[in-house]
Amino acid sequence: MNYCLWLSISFAQKKPKQMKDLEIELENRVGTLALMGETLGQHAISLEGGGVFEKGDVSVAHFLMEEADRAKTVLEQVGIKVIKINEVVIQKLRQDVPGQLGAFCRALAEAGVNILTQYSDHANQLIIVPDDMDKAKAVSEAWMKTWWPDQVKTA
């Protein structure tokens, strides 16, 4: 088979990444985050964004990744508690327009969506874990049509 044709077929068959948020409870002690990062690294699981937030004796971490189910398994094997795997909305905001975060969050609020978790990924996109995924996706789609019309795919 022609190499170029093979490449075209291979790339055409690849599924788009299905990113998820992995919510983790870490003991608030020296080395716990290192253990988490090393464990994921040893299993070739990449983090695409996230953060860790202290809450007394524990910290709650949220990390964006493609292989959340596999990450859950390997982290639990080393004693790290995975709270849950969350669906996410990944939203591109206009960095050149002040107030985008507030405006997007207001649109979610007006649609009756509560934001459970918010952070950014490595590509400076907004990551949202909403309480109502369907409503949040509808707001995101409308936002893209307004702010990024040249990037909206039509059926």
PDB file of C-alpha atoms in Angstrom:
ATOM      1  CA  MET A   1       0.000   0.000   0.000  1.00  0.00           C
ATOM      2  CA  ASN A   2       1.196   3.507  -0.749  1.00  0.00           C
ATOM      3  CA  TYR A   3       2.609   5.096   2.441  1.00  0.00           C
ATOM      4  CA  CYS A   4       0.710   8.386   1.916  1.00  0.00           C
ATOM      5  CA  LEU A   5      -2.554   6.525   1.369  1.00  0.00           C
ATOM      6  CA  TRP A   6      -1.915   4.446   4.510  1.00  0.00           C
ATOM      7  CA  LEU A   7      -1.313   7.627   6.542  1.00  0.00           C
ATOM      8  CA  SER A   8      -4.526   9.179   5.237  1.00  0.00           C
ATOM      9  CA  ILE A   9      -6.521   6.100   6.152  1.00  0.00           C
ATOM     10  CA  SER A  10      -4.879   5.841   9.578  1.00  0.00           C
ATOM     11  CA  PHE A  11      -5.576   9.468  10.495  1.00  0.00           C
ATOM     12  CA  ALA A  12      -9.116   9.318   9.130  1.00  0.00           C
ATOM     13  CA  GLN A  13      -9.886   6.320  11.346  1.00  0.00           C
ATOM     14  CA  LYS A  14      -8.589   7.889  14.559  1.00  0.00           C
ATOM     15  CA  LYS A  15     -11.319   8.864  16.976  1.00  0.00           C
ATOM     16  CA  PRO A  16     -11.218  12.363  18.454  1.00  0.00           C
ATOM     17  CA  LYS A  17      -9.926  12.528  22.001  1.00  0.00           C
ATOM     18  CA  GLN A  18     -12.561  12.012  24.681  1.00  0.00           C
ATOM     19  CA  MET A  19     -11.195  14.087  27.531  1.00  0.00           C
ATOM     20  CA  LYS A  20     -12.518  13.593  31.038  1.00  0.00           C
ATOM     21  CA  ASP A  21     -11.885  15.083  34.444  1.00  0.00           C
ATOM     22  CA  LEU A  22     -10.470  12.730  37.062  1.00  0.00           C
ATOM     23  CA  GLU A  23     -11.405  13.885  40.569  1.00  0.00           C
ATOM     24  CA  ILE A  24      -8.916  12.616  43.147  1.00  0.00           C
ATOM     25  CA  GLU A  25      -8.481  12.879  46.911  1.00  0.00           C
ATOM     26  CA  LEU A  26      -4.849  13.171  47.959  1.00  0.00           C
ATOM     27  CA  GLU A  27      -3.507  12.998  51.490  1.00  0.00           C
ATOM     28  CA  ASN A  28      -2.132  16.421  52.351  1.00  0.00           C
ATOM     29  CA  ARG A  29       1.442  15.304  52.983  1.00  0.00           C
ATOM     30  CA  VAL A  30       4.840  15.577  51.320  1.00  0.00           C
ATOM     31  CA  GLY A  31       5.239  13.401  48.224  1.00  0.00           C
ATOM     32  CA  THR A  32       1.617  12.492  47.515  1.00  0.00           C
ATOM     33  CA  LEU A  33       1.371  14.545  44.326  1.00  0.00           C
ATOM     34  CA  ALA A  34       4.766  13.192  43.258  1.00  0.00           C
ATOM     35  CA  LEU A  35       3.475   9.630  43.686  1.00  0.00           C
ATOM     36  CA  MET A  36       0.419  10.448  41.595  1.00  0.00           C
ATOM     37  CA  GLY A  37       2.465  12.037  38.805  1.00  0.00           C
ATOM     38  CA  GLU A  38       5.076   9.280  38.792  1.00  0.00           C
ATOM     39  CA  THR A  39       2.422   6.570  38.700  1.00  0.00           C
ATOM     40  CA  LEU A  40       0.648   8.125  35.734  1.00  0.00           C
ATOM     41  CA  GLY A  41       3.973   8.733  33.987  1.00  0.00           C
ATOM     42  CA  GLN A  42       5.060   5.105  34.451  1.00  0.00           C
ATOM     43  CA  HIS A  43       1.850   4.083  32.677  1.00  0.00           C
ATOM     44  CA  ALA A  44       2.226   6.682  29.886  1.00  0.00           C
ATOM     45  CA  ILE A  45      -0.913   8.563  30.943  1.00  0.00           C
ATOM     46  CA  SER A  46      -0.682  12.244  30.094  1.00  0.00           C
ATOM     47  CA  LEU A  47      -2.278  15.125  31.989  1.00  0.00           C
ATOM     48  CA  GLU A  48      -3.726  17.911  29.851  1.00  0.00           C
ATOM     49  CA  GLY A  49      -4.626  20.374  32.618  1.00  0.00           C
ATOM     50  CA  GLY A  50      -5.868  20.574  36.184  1.00  0.00           C
ATOM     51  CA  GLY A  51      -4.944  21.530  39.697  1.00  0.00           C
ATOM     52  CA  VAL A  52      -4.837  20.548  43.363  1.00  0.00           C
ATOM     53  CA  PHE A  53      -6.752  22.360  46.108  1.00  0.00           C
ATOM     54  CA  GLU A  54      -6.029  21.941  49.835  1.00  0.00           C
ATOM     55  CA  LYS A  55      -8.907  21.174  52.234  1.00  0.00           C
ATOM     56  CA  GLY A  56      -7.294  20.509  55.616  1.00  0.00           C
ATOM     57  CA  ASP A  57      -5.894  16.980  55.929  1.00  0.00           C
ATOM     58  CA  VAL A  58      -6.678  16.176  52.287  1.00  0.00           C
ATOM     59  CA  SER A  59      -6.441  17.893  48.953  1.00  0.00           C
ATOM     60  CA  VAL A  60      -8.894  17.562  46.103  1.00  0.00           C
ATOM     61  CA  ALA A  61      -7.339  17.334  42.656  1.00  0.00           C
ATOM     62  CA  HIS A  62      -8.958  17.621  39.246  1.00  0.00           C
ATOM     63  CA  PHE A  63      -6.991  16.589  36.168  1.00  0.00           C
ATOM     64  CA  LEU A  64      -8.002  16.521  32.516  1.00  0.00           C
ATOM     65  CA  MET A  65      -6.948  13.413  30.626  1.00  0.00           C
ATOM     66  CA  GLU A  66      -7.848  11.100  27.799  1.00  0.00           C
ATOM     67  CA  GLU A  67      -7.430   7.820  29.698  1.00  0.00           C
ATOM     68  CA  ALA A  68      -9.363   8.486  32.896  1.00  0.00           C
ATOM     69  CA  ASP A  69     -10.531   4.886  33.369  1.00  0.00           C
ATOM     70  CA  ARG A  70      -6.989   3.517  33.106  1.00  0.00           C
ATOM     71  CA  ALA A  71      -5.679   6.308  35.360  1.00  0.00           C
ATOM     72  CA  LYS A  72      -8.283   5.416  37.989  1.00  0.00           C
ATOM     73  CA  THR A  73      -7.124   1.794  37.982  1.00  0.00           C
ATOM     74  CA  VAL A  74      -3.390   2.513  38.303  1.00  0.00           C
ATOM     75  CA  LEU A  75      -3.863   5.224  40.941  1.00  0.00           C
ATOM     76  CA  GLU A  76      -6.046   3.001  43.096  1.00  0.00           C
ATOM     77  CA  GLN A  77      -3.359   0.287  42.871  1.00  0.00           C
ATOM     78  CA  VAL A  78      -0.932   2.629  44.700  1.00  0.00           C
ATOM     79  CA  GLY A  79      -3.520   3.698  47.288  1.00  0.00           C
ATOM     80  CA  ILE A  80      -4.670   7.002  45.782  1.00  0.00           C
ATOM     81  CA  LYS A  81      -8.405   7.543  46.181  1.00  0.00           C
ATOM     82  CA  VAL A  82     -10.244   8.406  42.974  1.00  0.00           C
ATOM     83  CA  ILE A  83     -13.516  10.113  43.821  1.00  0.00           C
ATOM     84  CA  LYS A  84     -15.031   9.977  40.344  1.00  0.00           C
ATOM     85  CA  ILE A  85     -14.619  10.518  36.629  1.00  0.00           C
ATOM     86  CA  ASN A  86     -16.472  13.553  35.296  1.00  0.00           C
ATOM     87  CA  GLU A  87     -17.642  14.529  31.831  1.00  0.00           C
ATOM     88  CA  VAL A  88     -16.367  17.979  30.830  1.00  0.00           C
ATOM     89  CA  VAL A  89     -17.168  20.901  28.590  1.00  0.00           C
ATOM     90  CA  ILE A  90     -14.025  22.241  26.939  1.00  0.00           C
ATOM     91  CA  GLN A  91     -14.657  25.841  25.962  1.00  0.00           C
ATOM     92  CA  LYS A  92     -12.481  28.130  23.917  1.00  0.00           C
ATOM     93  CA  LEU A  93     -12.657  31.735  25.102  1.00  0.00           C
ATOM     94  CA  ARG A  94     -11.441  34.855  23.328  1.00  0.00           C
ATOM     95  CA  GLN A  95      -8.260  35.836  25.203  1.00  0.00           C
ATOM     96  CA  ASP A  96      -8.294  39.244  23.484  1.00  0.00           C
ATOM     97  CA  VAL A  97     -11.750  40.138  24.889  1.00  0.00           C
ATOM     98  CA  PRO A  98     -11.897  40.999  28.617  1.00  0.00           C
ATOM     99  CA  GLY A  99     -14.810  39.498  30.527  1.00  0.00           C
ATOM    100  CA  GLN A 100     -15.144  36.249  28.569  1.00  0.00           C
ATOM    101  CA  LEU A 101     -15.087  34.053  31.684  1.00  0.00           C
ATOM    102  CA  GLY A 102     -17.834  36.076  33.337  1.00  0.00           C
ATOM    103  CA  ALA A 103     -19.962  36.211  30.190  1.00  0.00           C
ATOM    104  CA  PHE A 104     -19.691  32.472  29.531  1.00  0.00           C
ATOM    105  CA  CYS A 105     -20.411  31.607  33.160  1.00  0.00           C
ATOM    106  CA  ARG A 106     -23.384  33.997  33.127  1.00  0.00           C
ATOM    107  CA  ALA A 107     -24.747  32.209  30.029  1.00  0.00           C
ATOM    108  CA  LEU A 108     -24.437  28.900  31.893  1.00  0.00           C
ATOM    109  CA  ALA A 109     -26.169  30.370  34.959  1.00  0.00           C
ATOM    110  CA  GLU A 110     -29.024  31.750  32.865  1.00  0.00           C
ATOM    111  CA  ALA A 111     -29.483  28.259  31.417  1.00  0.00           C
ATOM    112  CA  GLY A 112     -29.720  26.861  34.959  1.00  0.00           C
ATOM    113  CA  VAL A 113     -26.292  25.192  34.888  1.00  0.00           C
ATOM    114  CA  ASN A 114     -24.203  25.067  38.060  1.00  0.00           C
ATOM    115  CA  ILE A 115     -20.432  24.876  37.633  1.00  0.00           C
ATOM    116  CA  LEU A 116     -19.035  22.178  39.925  1.00  0.00           C
ATOM    117  CA  THR A 117     -15.396  22.576  38.866  1.00  0.00           C
ATOM    118  CA  GLN A 118     -13.527  24.996  36.601  1.00  0.00           C
ATOM    119  CA  TYR A 119      -9.894  25.132  35.474  1.00  0.00           C
ATOM    120  CA  SER A 120      -7.836  25.585  32.307  1.00  0.00           C
ATOM    121  CA  ASP A 121      -6.053  23.072  30.111  1.00  0.00           C
ATOM    122  CA  HIS A 122      -2.577  23.366  28.608  1.00  0.00           C
ATOM    123  CA  ALA A 123      -4.064  25.021  25.498  1.00  0.00           C
ATOM    124  CA  ASN A 124      -5.624  27.836  27.586  1.00  0.00           C
ATOM    125  CA  GLN A 125      -9.136  26.490  27.153  1.00  0.00           C
ATOM    126  CA  LEU A 126     -11.729  26.632  29.894  1.00  0.00           C
ATOM    127  CA  ILE A 127     -12.594  23.257  31.437  1.00  0.00           C
ATOM    128  CA  ILE A 128     -15.983  23.012  33.132  1.00  0.00           C
ATOM    129  CA  VAL A 129     -17.545  20.159  35.088  1.00  0.00           C
ATOM    130  CA  PRO A 130     -21.238  21.127  35.036  1.00  0.00           C
ATOM    131  CA  ASP A 131     -24.172  19.683  36.924  1.00  0.00           C
ATOM    132  CA  ASP A 132     -26.197  19.429  33.690  1.00  0.00           C
ATOM    133  CA  MET A 133     -24.077  18.317  30.721  1.00  0.00           C
ATOM    134  CA  ASP A 134     -26.815  18.647  28.090  1.00  0.00           C
ATOM    135  CA  LYS A 135     -27.633  22.246  28.989  1.00  0.00           C
ATOM    136  CA  ALA A 136     -23.931  23.112  29.288  1.00  0.00           C
ATOM    137  CA  LYS A 137     -23.203  21.671  25.833  1.00  0.00           C
ATOM    138  CA  ALA A 138     -26.049  23.719  24.347  1.00  0.00           C
ATOM    139  CA  VAL A 139     -24.629  26.906  25.902  1.00  0.00           C
ATOM    140  CA  SER A 140     -21.153  25.997  24.625  1.00  0.00           C
ATOM    141  CA  GLU A 141     -22.437  25.416  21.092  1.00  0.00           C
ATOM    142  CA  ALA A 142     -24.265  28.766  21.096  1.00  0.00           C
ATOM    143  CA  TRP A 143     -21.127  30.462  22.452  1.00  0.00           C
ATOM    144  CA  MET A 144     -19.022  29.034  19.641  1.00  0.00           C
ATOM    145  CA  LYS A 145     -21.508  30.263  17.010  1.00  0.00           C
ATOM    146  CA  THR A 146     -21.331  33.767  18.489  1.00  0.00           C
ATOM    147  CA  TRP A 147     -17.621  34.093  19.233  1.00  0.00           C
ATOM    148  CA  TRP A 148     -15.995  31.593  16.839  1.00  0.00           C
ATOM    149  CA  PRO A 149     -18.367  31.303  13.835  1.00  0.00           C
ATOM    150  CA  ASP A 150     -15.536  30.369  11.455  1.00  0.00           C
ATOM    151  CA  GLN A 151     -14.727  27.300  13.593  1.00  0.00           C
ATOM    152  CA  VAL A 152     -18.263  25.928  13.930  1.00  0.00           C
ATOM    153  CA  LYS A 153     -18.867  22.769  11.921  1.00  0.00           C
ATOM    154  CA  THR A 154     -22.166  22.638  10.081  1.00  0.00           C
ATOM    155  CA  ALA A 155     -23.961  19.404   9.303  1.00  0.00           C
TER     156      ALA A 155
END
